[in-house]
Amino acid sequence: MSSEGAPRILYCRCRYAQVVPAAVKDEVLRRLCESGAEFEAVPDLCEWSARRDPGLARLAGGGPLKIAACYPRAVKWLFANAGAPLDAAATEVLNMRTQPAEEVVAGLESGELKPNLPAGRPTAGPDGQPTGQPTGQPTESSTE
């Protein structure tokens, strides 16, 4: 993955929320290390977003990116919340919460980028959690 133009890889350890199964994230990390692929690991994207870490802007603006984390809508929201929106056409999120480690690793190792961020602007629902509200769709607050 280190060749010019190949997608970069970002791995989230999900240290604080611990919503990603330990066996999956451990296996993905082990396989990434063994593969020799270049990748960047962060302890927790949620924390980085809350701190508005400048690393998120660097990652978002650096070209094609594959992210091993959780739900694509959540990852999109975390970057946007930090003022570092992802390029939907150049970002693929592999979901370690729902995909087996083998599938995540295969996606990361593939040279093909399969963009999968939800359409629209990132918004938060009534519970504060990210939603995939399409741009231009009214929300409760915009219809009052």
CSV table of C-alpha atoms in Angstrom, one decimal:
chain,number,residue,atom,x,y,z
A,1,MET,CA,0.0,0.0,0.0
A,2,SER,CA,3.0,2.3,0.0
A,3,SER,CA,3.1,2.9,-3.8
A,4,GLU,CA,2.2,6.3,-5.2
A,5,GLY,CA,-1.5,6.8,-5.5
A,6,ALA,CA,-2.4,3.7,-3.5
A,7,PRO,CA,-4.9,4.3,-0.7
A,8,ARG,CA,-3.4,5.0,2.7
A,9,ILE,CA,-4.5,2.9,5.7
A,10,LEU,CA,-5.8,4.2,9.0
A,11,TYR,CA,-6.4,1.8,11.9
A,12,CYS,CA,-8.5,2.8,14.9
A,13,ARG,CA,-7.8,0.9,18.1
A,14,CYS,CA,-11.1,2.0,19.6
A,15,ARG,CA,-9.5,2.3,23.0
A,16,TYR,CA,-12.2,4.2,25.0
A,17,ALA,CA,-15.6,3.2,23.7
A,18,GLN,CA,-14.5,-0.4,23.2
A,19,VAL,CA,-17.4,-1.1,20.9
A,20,VAL,CA,-15.2,-3.1,18.4
A,21,PRO,CA,-14.7,-6.8,19.4
A,22,ALA,CA,-11.2,-7.2,20.9
A,23,ALA,CA,-10.6,-10.4,18.8
A,24,VAL,CA,-11.4,-8.6,15.6
A,25,LYS,CA,-9.3,-5.5,16.2
A,26,ASP,CA,-6.4,-7.5,17.6
A,27,GLU,CA,-6.4,-9.8,14.5
A,28,VAL,CA,-6.6,-6.9,12.1
A,29,LEU,CA,-3.7,-5.1,13.8
A,30,ARG,CA,-1.6,-8.3,13.9
A,31,ARG,CA,-2.2,-9.0,10.2
A,32,LEU,CA,-1.4,-5.4,9.2
A,33,CYS,CA,1.9,-5.6,11.1
A,34,GLU,CA,2.8,-8.9,9.5
A,35,SER,CA,1.9,-7.7,6.0
A,36,GLY,CA,4.6,-5.0,5.9
A,37,ALA,CA,2.0,-2.5,4.6
A,38,GLU,CA,2.4,1.1,5.7
A,39,PHE,CA,-0.4,2.2,8.0
A,40,GLU,CA,-1.2,4.7,10.7
A,41,ALA,CA,-2.8,3.6,13.9
A,42,VAL,CA,-4.7,5.9,16.3
A,43,PRO,CA,-5.7,5.0,19.8
A,44,ASP,CA,-9.3,6.2,19.3
A,45,LEU,CA,-10.9,8.3,16.5
A,46,CYS,CA,-13.7,9.4,18.9
A,47,GLU,CA,-11.1,11.0,21.2
A,48,TRP,CA,-9.2,12.5,18.3
A,49,SER,CA,-12.5,14.0,17.1
A,50,ALA,CA,-13.4,15.4,20.5
A,51,ARG,CA,-10.0,17.0,20.7
A,52,ARG,CA,-10.2,18.2,17.1
A,53,ASP,CA,-6.7,16.6,16.6
A,54,PRO,CA,-5.0,18.2,13.6
A,55,GLY,CA,-4.0,14.7,12.5
A,56,LEU,CA,-7.6,14.2,11.3
A,57,ALA,CA,-7.3,17.1,8.8
A,58,ARG,CA,-3.9,15.7,7.6
A,59,LEU,CA,-5.5,12.3,7.1
A,60,ALA,CA,-8.7,13.7,5.4
A,61,GLY,CA,-6.7,15.9,3.0
A,62,GLY,CA,-4.0,13.4,2.0
A,63,GLY,CA,-5.7,11.5,-0.8
A,64,PRO,CA,-7.4,8.1,-1.0
A,65,LEU,CA,-7.9,6.6,2.5
A,66,LYS,CA,-9.0,3.2,3.8
A,67,ILE,CA,-10.1,3.3,7.5
A,68,ALA,CA,-10.5,0.2,9.7
A,69,ALA,CA,-12.8,1.5,12.5
A,70,CYS,CA,-16.6,1.1,12.9
A,71,TYR,CA,-19.7,2.3,11.0
A,72,PRO,CA,-19.0,4.5,7.9
A,73,ARG,CA,-21.6,7.1,9.0
A,74,ALA,CA,-19.9,7.4,12.5
A,75,VAL,CA,-16.4,7.8,11.0
A,76,LYS,CA,-17.7,10.4,8.5
A,77,TRP,CA,-19.3,12.3,11.5
A,78,LEU,CA,-16.2,12.1,13.6
A,79,PHE,CA,-14.0,13.7,10.9
A,80,ALA,CA,-16.6,16.4,10.1
A,81,ASN,CA,-17.0,17.1,13.8
A,82,ALA,CA,-13.3,17.8,14.0
A,83,GLY,CA,-13.5,20.2,11.0
A,84,ALA,CA,-11.8,17.7,8.7
A,85,PRO,CA,-14.5,16.3,6.3
A,86,LEU,CA,-13.6,13.2,4.4
A,87,ASP,CA,-13.7,13.1,0.6
A,88,ALA,CA,-16.6,10.6,0.0
A,89,ALA,CA,-15.2,9.6,-3.4
A,90,ALA,CA,-11.8,8.8,-1.9
A,91,THR,CA,-12.7,7.1,1.4
A,92,GLU,CA,-13.5,3.5,2.3
A,93,VAL,CA,-14.4,2.5,5.8
A,94,LEU,CA,-14.1,-1.1,6.9
A,95,ASN,CA,-16.4,-1.8,9.8
A,96,MET,CA,-14.6,-3.9,12.5
A,97,ARG,CA,-17.9,-3.9,14.5
A,98,THR,CA,-19.8,-5.9,11.9
A,99,GLN,CA,-17.2,-7.5,9.5
A,100,PRO,CA,-15.0,-10.4,10.4
A,101,ALA,CA,-11.2,-9.7,10.7
A,102,GLU,CA,-10.5,-11.7,7.5
A,103,GLU,CA,-12.9,-9.4,5.5
A,104,VAL,CA,-11.5,-6.2,6.9
A,105,VAL,CA,-7.9,-7.3,6.2
A,106,ALA,CA,-8.8,-8.3,2.7
A,107,GLY,CA,-10.3,-4.9,2.1
A,108,LEU,CA,-7.3,-3.1,3.5
A,109,GLU,CA,-4.9,-5.2,1.4
A,110,SER,CA,-6.8,-4.8,-1.8
A,111,GLY,CA,-5.5,-2.1,-4.1
A,112,GLU,CA,-9.0,-1.2,-5.1
A,113,LEU,CA,-10.8,1.6,-3.2
A,114,LYS,CA,-14.5,1.0,-2.7
A,115,PRO,CA,-15.9,4.4,-1.4
A,116,ASN,CA,-18.7,3.8,1.0
A,117,LEU,CA,-19.4,6.9,3.0
A,118,PRO,CA,-23.1,7.7,3.2
A,119,ALA,CA,-24.4,10.6,1.1
A,120,GLY,CA,-25.3,13.9,2.6
A,121,ARG,CA,-23.9,16.0,5.4
A,122,PRO,CA,-23.1,14.4,8.7
A,123,THR,CA,-25.7,15.3,11.3
A,124,ALA,CA,-26.5,14.2,14.9
A,125,GLY,CA,-29.8,12.6,15.9
A,126,PRO,CA,-31.8,13.5,19.0
A,127,ASP,CA,-29.5,11.2,21.0
A,128,GLY,CA,-26.4,13.0,19.8
A,129,GLN,CA,-25.3,10.0,17.7
A,130,PRO,CA,-24.3,10.4,14.0
A,131,THR,CA,-26.9,9.9,11.3
A,132,GLY,CA,-26.7,9.8,7.6
A,133,GLN,CA,-29.3,12.6,6.9
A,134,PRO,CA,-29.0,13.4,3.2
A,135,THR,CA,-28.2,16.9,2.2
A,136,GLY,CA,-31.3,19.0,1.5
A,137,GLN,CA,-33.6,16.7,3.6
A,138,PRO,CA,-35.5,18.6,6.3
A,139,THR,CA,-34.7,17.8,9.9
A,140,GLU,CA,-37.1,18.4,12.8
A,141,SER,CA,-35.3,21.6,13.7
A,142,SER,CA,-35.3,22.9,10.1
A,143,THR,CA,-39.1,22.4,9.7
A,144,GLU,CA,-40.1,24.5,12.7
